[in-house]
Amino acid sequence: MTATRLAERLAQLLPVLFGVSLIVFLMITLTPGDPVEIMLADQRATDEQAAALRRDLGLDRPLVERFLVFLGNAVRGDFGISFFHRRPVWDVIAERLPATIELTLVALIVAILVAIPLGVMAAVKRDSWIDRALSAASLFGVSLPGFWFGILLILLFAVEFRLLPVGGRIGFAHEVPRETGFLLIDTLLAGDLSAFGNAIAHLVLPAITLGLPTAALLARVVRSAMAEVLASDYVLFAEAKGLTRRRVLLRHALKNALIPAVTVTAIETGSLLGGNMIVETVFGWPGLGRLVVESIFARNYPLVQAAVLLYAVTYVLLNFIADLLYTALNPKVRL
Amino acid sequence: MSALAIEERPLSPLRLGLIRFAANKTALGSAAVILAFIVIALAAPLIAPHDPAEADLFRRLQPPAWAEGGEWGFLLGCDGLGRDILSRLIWGARVSLLVAGLVIAIAAAIGTLAGLAAGYLRGWTDTLISRLVDTLLGFPYLVFAIGLMAMMGPGLHNIVLALVYKEWVFTCRVVRGETLAAREQDYVEAARAVGCRPARIMLREILPNVLSPVLVVATFRMAYVIIMEASLSFLGLGVQPPTPSWGSMVADGRDFLVDAWWVSTVPGLAILALVLSINLASQGLRDAFDPRLHTS
């Protein structure tokens, strides 16, 4: 990819990031109801206290100025104070972030491990039972409400068979010193293998709940890309050369078929962020998604605003990366 | 229709699509299921065996009729407050279908008009609308809806608003693309040549030709909107009690997973059945109306 092309893409990215920030700002500003009144609803506050809070929040300034201040602060990671926690919003978010990233990454690994072999098999054996099962499964994948799927898994594997824990990140018996916040890493750093195993056991159901619907989608992408590649001349040529079927599939076909899969994976990672709120609520997973849901009910608006902005910016950036990857990997798009 | 009529006038694309749709058994069957859900929702006061909000603590977590301790008067059992699950399911269909119907209808109307304007007028109108579309696409759907619901507060009216704010984008993108293509067609050129005004060209000439893709998009988005409404209700951001909704019914059952599997399971099955039928029907519509959108 040329530098000008990259610059061009970046130039497209900036207005979107600006627009996203504007919408997040307007969400809290333009919605009916006085945030100060709502925040103080449960407390007996005097008019002076309300006015002071309004001043602290900058609510007495003109709209444009408030937006610029919001934007400037956001760039520096300053989202104000979480009233509920009495700490800076960003600190609270940063503390919960590793749990969410860990879950998302493991879900992604689940999705990839399930999707690629299934997609390849379905493409190689077109119209076989596996191909039909895959299209049925992907239809289910998009029709299944995530929260309900999670509950079914809990009913089956935690309540009925008692194989896996119902929720949480790790059993109470394990005490792991916090180093990175990623439990899979922290348990290993502490050399505590039983805690590591326990953390994995806690990850299985939430990761499947989050990852399987993505797997269904991804498998379809791999299948159609693989089917297209298998019908191409160079695969025919490779087979004519007398290469083994296995070598043709893995070395020649799969490499190219994975290009769209990489793009879709990057985009889907963004969608997993939304799914996180649901899955974390179902499994009592102490990550960002659950924090946001809790904050909504605690009327902790600065935190909700910061989290929504963080989700959106991550999503936009992931789409941007997907776009770059697609261009970088695919020689046909290179202009 | 008589043979003479066919000779006089070729079948319209809409009629042709409907004939093709009717020939697809899976799609037709799914349409029948959707219709059944609609009838159930409309007739809820007549067919629900009990008051969906009536609590009876003696029937707390009563199992479904076929299980031990169940009775046929309460077919699907009772929830944690002893309310009849079947009746709540029937009333809950109203919320799901009402929200999905309203959201899709409003979003399709806004999206179609915005798409027509962007695609036909081009210039700054297009720039403005396209920028807005890009920005809204920059939010994961659920995050956007949750953010708005957090600020606006729960309730039926607000769910519809929160979802419409983002949903129109999907119709708009499709209509804009179709309009850009239609703009170069001879019939539009002809209308321009005889001096038709832009509004007339957009609404009378181009609009009828973009209606089938709008219909296709609307159905498959409807499945998604139903899941979104259920998800918001599950999180407690949807319609408020005592109005039953499927998402909040699943949430209610979470506290009784060990003792009463049916409380969460049954409403989830209803969501799955409805959404699956809509997805199958929309696949059928896509195949019938727009071979270009065919995904296999």
XYZ file of C-alpha atoms in Angstrom:
631
model
C 0.000 0.000 0.000
C 1.301 3.402 -0.917
C 1.699 6.221 1.552
C -0.838 8.398 -0.267
C -3.417 5.634 -0.062
C -2.806 5.306 3.645
C -3.112 9.068 4.051
C -6.352 8.957 2.098
C -7.794 6.293 4.390
C -6.681 8.232 7.438
C -8.400 11.323 6.088
C -11.623 9.304 5.830
C -11.161 8.047 9.363
C -10.894 11.421 11.083
C -14.346 12.793 10.195
C -15.916 9.555 11.403
C -14.061 9.739 14.718
C -15.118 13.372 15.051
C -18.728 12.513 14.217
C -18.765 9.624 16.684
C -17.485 11.894 19.468
C -20.098 14.495 18.574
C -22.899 11.956 18.766
C -21.666 10.595 22.103
C -21.494 14.158 23.390
C -24.991 14.944 22.121
C -26.387 11.723 23.570
C -25.929 13.036 27.065
C -26.475 16.710 26.242
C -29.576 16.750 24.112
C -31.594 14.057 25.784
C -34.546 15.330 27.776
C -34.059 15.662 31.513
C -31.482 17.526 33.532
C -28.491 15.276 34.232
C -27.806 17.078 37.489
C -31.347 16.550 38.687
C -31.180 12.884 37.723
C -27.784 12.416 39.368
C -28.967 14.001 42.583
C -32.389 12.363 42.479
C -31.724 10.036 45.376
C -29.924 12.577 47.526
C -31.307 15.593 49.292
C -29.311 18.373 47.658
C -29.772 22.094 48.051
C -30.067 24.400 45.073
C -26.544 25.650 45.747
C -25.165 22.117 45.664
C -26.973 21.468 42.385
C -25.580 24.682 40.939
C -22.079 23.725 42.080
C -22.369 20.306 40.430
C -23.680 21.963 37.279
C -20.630 24.253 37.314
C -18.258 21.350 37.961
C -19.706 19.469 35.026
C -19.412 22.617 32.903
C -23.130 22.500 32.168
C -23.435 26.293 32.417
C -21.145 26.844 29.394
C -22.308 27.208 25.761
C -22.781 23.964 23.829
C -19.909 24.413 21.377
C -17.477 25.219 24.164
C -18.623 22.198 26.123
C -18.086 19.969 23.109
C -14.574 21.295 22.540
C -13.716 20.793 26.197
C -15.175 17.279 26.051
C -13.169 16.501 22.921
C -9.942 17.905 24.377
C -10.389 15.982 27.601
C -11.328 12.775 25.775
C -8.144 12.886 23.707
C -6.168 13.085 26.953
C -8.197 10.255 28.482
C -9.827 12.592 30.991
C -13.491 11.693 31.319
C -14.114 13.311 34.659
C -14.909 11.716 37.984
C -17.084 8.690 38.480
C -19.369 9.899 41.291
C -20.312 6.397 42.164
C -16.716 5.207 42.642
C -15.312 8.618 43.677
C -12.385 8.040 41.340
C -11.487 9.195 37.818
C -13.711 7.495 35.234
C -10.739 6.332 33.221
C -9.176 4.542 36.216
C -12.376 2.622 36.838
C -12.642 1.668 33.174
C -8.979 0.687 32.895
C -9.389 -1.624 35.863
C -12.237 -3.516 34.191
C -10.785 -3.501 30.683
C -8.454 -6.552 30.942
C -11.369 -8.842 31.872
C -13.268 -7.743 28.786
C -10.267 -7.966 26.469
C -9.418 -11.417 27.802
C -12.954 -12.673 27.199
C -13.121 -11.105 23.734
C -9.803 -12.603 22.646
C -10.666 -16.082 23.885
C -14.084 -15.825 22.180
C -12.297 -14.829 19.002
C -9.979 -17.825 19.255
C -12.999 -20.085 19.766
C -14.646 -18.540 16.701
C -11.569 -18.983 14.504
C -10.845 -22.538 15.656
C -14.418 -23.568 14.928
C -14.965 -21.555 11.762
C -11.915 -22.284 9.624
C -12.010 -26.094 9.655
C -15.808 -26.090 9.235
C -15.732 -23.554 6.416
C -12.982 -25.435 4.576
C -14.742 -28.783 4.944
C -18.024 -27.321 3.745
C -16.320 -25.826 0.694
C -14.430 -29.004 -0.170
C -17.516 -31.167 0.206
C -20.113 -28.872 -1.320
C -23.737 -29.893 -0.756
C -22.679 -32.626 1.636
C -24.335 -32.984 5.044
C -21.600 -30.863 6.598
C -22.261 -28.073 4.115
C -25.980 -28.159 4.802
C -25.411 -28.355 8.548
C -23.204 -25.291 8.337
C -25.802 -23.199 6.538
C -28.433 -24.315 9.050
C -26.067 -23.496 11.918
C -25.294 -20.042 10.594
C -29.001 -19.323 10.270
C -29.386 -20.350 13.908
C -26.333 -18.282 14.789
C -27.992 -15.069 13.625
C -31.404 -15.997 15.031
C -30.277 -16.952 18.515
C -30.551 -14.249 21.175
C -27.099 -14.246 22.830
C -28.414 -13.834 26.367
C -30.670 -16.844 25.996
C -27.938 -18.993 24.467
C -25.742 -18.213 27.475
C -28.515 -19.200 29.867
C -29.069 -22.477 28.022
C -25.358 -23.255 28.349
C -25.496 -22.474 32.073
C -28.563 -24.708 32.489
C -26.884 -27.548 30.662
C -23.241 -27.437 31.711
C -23.350 -25.701 35.078
C -26.714 -26.650 36.570
C -27.471 -30.046 35.002
C -24.054 -31.657 34.520
C -22.149 -29.498 37.022
C -19.119 -29.488 34.755
C -18.418 -25.762 34.705
C -18.971 -22.782 36.973
C -22.138 -20.684 36.628
C -20.346 -17.356 36.408
C -17.594 -15.053 37.579
C -13.958 -15.044 36.511
C -12.349 -17.279 39.111
C -13.334 -19.252 42.207
C -13.267 -17.512 45.592
C -10.693 -19.987 46.882
C -8.041 -18.648 44.531
C -6.151 -15.521 45.338
C -4.115 -14.209 42.477
C -1.986 -11.083 42.837
C -2.967 -8.556 40.182
C -0.130 -7.876 37.763
C -1.557 -7.389 34.290
C -5.247 -7.815 35.087
C -5.398 -10.689 32.597
C -6.116 -13.665 34.814
C -4.692 -16.215 32.408
C -1.369 -14.355 32.561
C -1.474 -13.407 36.238
C -2.133 -16.976 37.369
C 0.824 -18.192 35.324
C 3.039 -15.407 36.646
C 2.103 -16.512 40.153
C 2.917 -20.083 39.142
C -0.517 -21.155 40.352
C -1.629 -23.824 37.871
C -4.797 -24.750 39.732
C -5.902 -21.107 39.618
C -5.045 -21.051 35.910
C -7.219 -24.090 35.302
C -9.990 -22.537 37.350
C -9.814 -19.321 35.323
C -10.003 -21.336 32.089
C -13.044 -23.219 33.389
C -14.739 -19.888 34.088
C -13.928 -18.675 30.587
C -15.366 -21.626 28.650
C -19.094 -20.841 28.701
C -18.903 -17.057 28.228
C -16.358 -17.470 25.429
C -18.563 -20.005 23.655
C -21.645 -17.801 24.079
C -19.790 -14.874 22.574
C -17.748 -16.800 20.014
C -20.100 -19.331 18.438
C -22.434 -16.885 16.658
C -19.321 -15.210 15.251
C -18.005 -18.631 14.244
C -21.191 -19.306 12.290
C -20.751 -16.107 10.329
C -17.025 -16.560 9.832
C -17.431 -20.140 8.658
C -19.756 -18.965 5.910
C -17.209 -16.418 4.775
C -14.429 -19.033 4.731
C -16.709 -21.444 2.882
C -17.626 -19.067 0.083
C -14.068 -17.734 -0.286
C -12.676 -21.267 -0.325
C -15.287 -22.426 -2.844
C -14.335 -19.580 -5.131
C -10.618 -20.288 -4.820
C -11.091 -24.012 -5.402
C -12.776 -23.242 -8.709
C -9.858 -21.086 -9.872
C -7.304 -21.936 -12.527
C -4.278 -21.930 -10.278
C -5.754 -24.577 -8.010
C -6.564 -26.654 -11.060
C -2.985 -26.143 -12.217
C -1.582 -27.150 -8.836
C -3.670 -30.309 -8.955
C -2.595 -30.981 -12.536
C 1.034 -30.741 -11.424
C 0.272 -33.748 -9.278
C 0.480 -32.076 -5.874
C -1.342 -33.887 -3.133
C -4.867 -32.754 -2.338
C -3.740 -31.795 1.143
C -0.921 -29.612 -0.116
C -3.155 -27.915 -2.685
C -5.782 -27.193 -0.042
C -3.534 -25.924 2.692
C -0.691 -24.267 0.812
C -2.420 -22.939 -2.280
C -6.121 -22.524 -1.654
C -6.464 -21.726 2.044
C -3.905 -18.940 1.976
C -5.992 -16.913 -0.431
C -9.316 -17.952 0.978
C -8.337 -16.525 4.344
C -8.047 -12.948 3.049
C -11.761 -12.135 3.378
C -11.825 -14.111 6.628
C -9.188 -11.839 8.154
C -11.229 -8.774 7.221
C -14.455 -10.199 8.589
C -12.655 -11.242 11.779
C -11.458 -7.685 12.384
C -14.952 -6.311 11.820
C -16.569 -9.000 13.959
C -14.187 -8.273 16.831
C -15.872 -4.894 16.938
C -19.297 -6.490 17.064
C -18.157 -8.722 19.912
C -17.756 -5.539 21.947
C -21.513 -4.988 21.911
C -22.161 -8.658 22.660
C -19.876 -8.324 25.668
C -22.453 -6.285 27.574
C -24.958 -9.097 27.275
C -22.579 -11.973 27.927
C -20.912 -10.257 30.876
C -24.337 -9.609 32.399
C -25.411 -13.230 31.932
C -22.234 -14.677 33.422
C -21.526 -12.045 36.066
C -18.218 -11.359 34.301
C -16.571 -8.361 35.967
C -15.627 -6.543 32.764
C -16.401 -3.247 31.084
C -19.729 -4.398 29.634
C -21.149 -5.213 33.031
C -19.709 -2.015 34.466
C -21.599 -0.023 31.839
C -24.876 -1.800 32.560
C -24.389 -1.266 36.296
C -23.494 2.371 35.709
C -26.684 2.967 33.768
C -28.743 1.904 36.749
C -26.519 3.927 39.100
C -27.072 6.932 36.777
C -23.321 7.230 36.492
C -23.461 9.175 33.222
C -19.816 10.252 32.835
C -18.800 6.606 32.920
C -21.481 5.498 30.449
C -20.478 8.297 28.106
C -16.775 7.433 28.297
C -17.435 3.727 27.772
C -19.722 4.289 24.789
C -17.065 6.532 23.248
C -14.377 3.930 23.933
C -16.472 1.168 22.343
C -17.252 3.292 19.299
C -13.668 4.450 18.747
C -12.401 0.871 19.075
C -15.054 -0.256 16.623
C -14.147 2.427 14.093
C -10.442 1.629 14.445
C -11.060 -2.109 14.014
C -12.996 -1.409 10.832
C -10.155 0.777 9.668
C -7.662 -2.009 10.385
C -9.915 -4.471 8.556
C -9.858 -2.172 5.580
C -6.059 -1.833 5.690
C -5.585 -5.579 6.101
C -7.816 -6.274 3.143
C -5.810 -3.932 0.968
C -2.484 -5.167 2.291
C -3.268 -8.868 1.907
C -5.085 -8.778 -1.370
C -2.823 -8.060 -4.335
C -5.891 -7.544 -6.517
C -6.993 -4.403 -4.664
C -3.566 -2.839 -4.720
C -3.839 0.162 -6.976
C -55.821 -12.768 -14.163
C -56.975 -13.485 -17.708
C -54.606 -14.220 -20.560
C -55.683 -11.000 -22.199
C -54.557 -8.955 -19.226
C -51.105 -10.532 -19.330
C -50.783 -9.616 -22.962
C -51.823 -6.080 -22.270
C -49.455 -5.552 -19.418
C -46.398 -7.502 -18.309
C -46.300 -8.618 -14.671
C -44.892 -6.004 -12.341
C -41.647 -6.917 -10.573
C -43.534 -6.901 -7.274
C -46.137 -9.390 -8.493
C -43.467 -11.524 -10.129
C -41.504 -11.607 -6.891
C -44.564 -12.572 -4.866
C -45.318 -15.436 -7.255
C -41.749 -16.691 -6.905
C -41.946 -16.287 -3.117
C -45.150 -18.316 -2.963
C -43.459 -21.160 -4.827
C -40.808 -21.468 -2.085
C -42.259 -23.826 0.538
C -39.837 -22.985 3.360
C -40.385 -19.270 2.898
C -44.150 -19.680 2.711
C -44.166 -21.837 5.842
C -42.105 -19.238 7.703
C -44.485 -16.525 6.569
C -47.327 -18.595 8.025
C -45.514 -18.828 11.372
C -44.961 -15.053 11.407
C -48.625 -14.529 10.583
C -49.574 -16.827 13.457
C -47.452 -14.735 15.849
C -49.156 -11.573 14.589
C -52.622 -13.079 15.067
C -51.664 -14.237 18.572
C -50.399 -10.760 19.440
C -53.524 -9.057 18.108
C -55.875 -11.488 19.808
C -53.945 -11.537 23.107
C -56.852 -10.330 25.293
C -59.115 -13.010 23.807
C -56.817 -16.024 23.850
C -54.580 -15.504 26.903
C -55.931 -17.947 29.497
C -55.000 -15.724 32.466
C -54.162 -12.157 33.356
C -50.445 -11.841 32.508
C -49.800 -9.599 35.514
C -51.801 -11.577 38.060
C -49.445 -12.987 40.688
C -50.412 -16.043 42.714
C -47.753 -17.011 45.205
C -49.321 -20.442 45.658
C -48.378 -21.134 42.048
C -44.835 -19.804 42.417
C -42.537 -21.679 39.969
C -45.270 -24.184 39.136
C -43.838 -26.527 36.447
C -45.311 -26.887 32.942
C -48.363 -29.102 32.525
C -46.490 -32.211 31.360
C -44.039 -32.157 34.273
C -44.735 -33.403 37.762
C -46.739 -30.851 39.731
C -47.991 -29.087 36.604
C -51.602 -28.619 35.565
C -53.218 -28.121 32.181
C -54.750 -24.805 33.133
C -51.210 -23.417 33.264
C -49.720 -25.081 30.214
C -46.193 -23.645 30.320
C -45.981 -23.288 34.085
C -45.618 -20.174 36.212
C -42.794 -17.751 36.970
C -41.254 -16.595 40.240
C -44.337 -14.573 41.146
C -46.743 -17.328 40.147
C -47.800 -15.619 36.923
C -48.933 -17.782 34.005
C -46.050 -18.009 31.529
C -48.220 -18.810 28.507
C -50.340 -15.698 29.058
C -47.224 -13.565 29.492
C -45.764 -15.096 26.342
C -48.904 -14.216 24.379
C -48.919 -10.632 25.655
C -45.154 -10.382 25.190
C -45.583 -11.058 21.475
C -47.284 -7.659 21.295
C -44.206 -5.811 22.547
C -41.807 -7.634 20.227
C -43.938 -7.205 17.132
C -45.041 -3.662 17.936
C -41.491 -2.436 18.507
C -40.116 -4.275 15.475
C -42.992 -3.147 13.259
C -42.771 0.492 14.303
C -38.988 0.653 14.134
C -38.828 -0.958 10.703
C -41.680 1.127 9.275
C -40.271 4.435 10.492
C -36.667 3.533 9.663
C -37.619 2.307 6.184
C -39.509 5.536 5.478
C -36.702 7.788 6.697
C -34.006 5.649 5.097
C -35.798 5.557 1.756
C -36.301 9.313 1.611
C -32.734 10.029 2.742
C -31.340 7.473 0.287
C -33.363 8.915 -2.598
C -32.241 12.439 -1.748
C -28.582 11.466 -1.355
C -28.492 9.356 -4.500
C -30.473 11.658 -6.768
C -29.544 15.148 -5.625
C -25.873 14.319 -4.986
C -23.764 17.350 -3.962
C -23.865 18.548 -0.384
C -27.065 16.636 0.395
C -25.235 13.421 -0.425
C -22.126 14.456 1.499
C -24.151 15.345 4.575
C -26.269 12.190 4.578
C -23.350 9.905 3.756
C -21.231 11.390 6.557
C -24.067 10.853 9.004
C -24.475 7.275 7.797
C -20.729 6.591 8.166
C -20.735 8.050 11.657
C -23.724 6.017 12.807
C -22.126 2.899 11.363
C -19.189 3.698 13.648
C -21.153 2.459 16.648
C -21.720 -1.185 17.491
C -25.531 -1.397 17.356
C -26.125 -2.579 20.888
C -23.667 -0.066 22.355
C -25.449 2.749 20.539
C -28.885 1.605 21.666
C -27.739 1.048 25.255
C -26.083 4.469 25.355
C -29.272 6.156 24.182
C -31.537 4.143 26.466
C -29.274 5.002 29.382
C -29.799 8.687 28.716
C -33.464 8.623 27.701
C -34.619 6.098 30.256
C -36.534 2.873 29.600
C -39.953 2.568 27.982
C -41.585 1.488 24.733
C -41.482 4.926 23.151
C -37.771 5.347 23.861
C -36.808 1.889 22.580
C -38.456 2.692 19.270
C -36.599 6.012 19.091
C -33.238 4.555 20.107
C -33.457 1.843 17.458
C -34.806 4.107 14.694
C -31.891 6.518 15.167
C -29.544 3.855 13.878
C -31.789 1.537 11.887
C -32.652 3.936 9.027
C -29.007 3.832 7.964
C -29.301 0.319 6.534
C -32.223 1.176 4.253
C -30.587 4.464 3.315
C -27.403 2.796 2.091
C -29.278 0.359 -0.124
C -31.661 2.983 -1.535
C -28.815 5.406 -2.203
C -26.980 2.750 -4.205
C -30.089 1.828 -6.172
C -30.888 5.477 -6.817
C -27.380 6.177 -8.083
C -27.871 3.388 -10.613
C -31.419 4.458 -11.533
C -30.300 8.035 -12.056
C -28.437 7.019 -15.197
C -31.356 5.075 -16.669
C -33.245 6.262 -19.728
C -36.594 6.596 -17.981
C -35.148 9.056 -15.479
C -33.372 10.900 -18.259
C -36.702 11.096 -20.115
C -38.510 12.454 -17.072
C -35.824 15.082 -16.661
C -36.024 15.953 -20.338
C -39.770 16.657 -20.201
C -39.113 18.978 -17.269
C -40.214 16.974 -14.237
C -39.068 18.418 -10.959
C -36.593 16.457 -8.799
C -39.198 15.661 -6.138
C -41.492 14.151 -8.762
C -38.703 12.157 -10.356
C -37.591 10.782 -7.003
C -41.031 9.880 -5.712
C -42.894 8.935 -8.862
C -40.180 7.525 -11.089
C -37.376 6.144 -8.940
C -39.223 5.184 -5.735
C -41.375 2.437 -7.286
C -38.206 0.855 -8.642
C -36.386 0.712 -5.313
C -39.305 -0.714 -3.344
C -38.358 -4.388 -3.686
C -34.870 -3.977 -2.190
C -36.421 -1.868 0.594
C -38.850 -4.704 1.315
C -36.026 -7.248 1.385
C -33.869 -5.132 3.690
C -36.832 -4.365 5.947
C -37.628 -8.033 6.569
C -34.154 -9.181 7.370
C -33.519 -6.152 9.554
C -36.741 -6.900 11.404
C -35.247 -10.132 12.741
C -32.338 -8.136 14.090
C -34.543 -5.483 15.667
C -36.524 -8.141 17.536
C -33.295 -9.474 19.046
C -32.223 -5.910 19.914
C -35.512 -5.191 21.704
C -35.266 -8.484 23.566
C -31.655 -7.729 24.528
C -32.544 -4.272 25.857
C -35.472 -5.721 27.804
C -33.200 -8.460 29.133
C -30.853 -5.796 30.482
C -33.790 -4.029 32.114
C -33.702 -1.114 29.670
C -36.798 -2.098 27.724
C -40.506 -1.831 28.469
C -41.097 -1.679 32.164
C -43.077 -4.075 34.325
C -45.840 -5.065 34.584
C -45.895 -5.141 30.753
C -44.465 -8.557 29.866
C -41.771 -8.737 27.209
C -39.868 -11.827 26.126
C -36.460 -10.407 26.943
C -37.394 -9.447 30.488
C -39.106 -12.813 30.985
C -35.801 -14.539 30.220
C -34.099 -12.188 32.690
C -36.716 -12.974 35.370
C -35.925 -16.661 35.071
C -32.223 -16.189 35.693
C -32.744 -16.309 39.451
C -34.423 -19.699 39.275
C -32.189 -21.615 36.887
C -31.556 -24.351 39.422
C -35.201 -24.867 40.451
C -37.205 -23.826 37.417
C -35.574 -24.176 33.999
C -38.789 -23.314 32.163
C -39.042 -19.696 33.294
C -36.066 -18.590 31.150
C -36.170 -21.280 28.499
C -39.721 -20.870 27.227
C -39.668 -17.150 26.304
C -36.262 -17.619 24.637
C -37.772 -20.327 22.449
C -40.475 -17.898 21.378
C -37.851 -15.323 20.355
C -35.897 -17.984 18.480
C -39.002 -19.258 16.649
C -40.081 -15.788 15.550
C -36.619 -14.570 14.552
C -35.790 -17.799 12.730
C -39.058 -17.584 10.768
C -38.372 -13.981 9.817
C -34.852 -14.854 8.706
C -36.100 -17.762 6.595
C -38.860 -15.647 5.089
C -36.398 -12.865 4.326
C -34.082 -15.349 2.609
C -37.052 -16.386 0.500
C -37.872 -12.761 -0.293
C -34.270 -12.092 -1.270
C -34.251 -15.070 -3.615
C -37.607 -14.070 -5.081
C -36.997 -10.372 -5.544
C -33.361 -9.769 -6.026
C -31.134 -12.404 -7.543
C -28.183 -10.039 -7.124
C -28.492 -10.107 -3.345
C -28.655 -13.878 -3.364
C -26.324 -15.286 -0.745
C -25.459 -18.931 -0.982
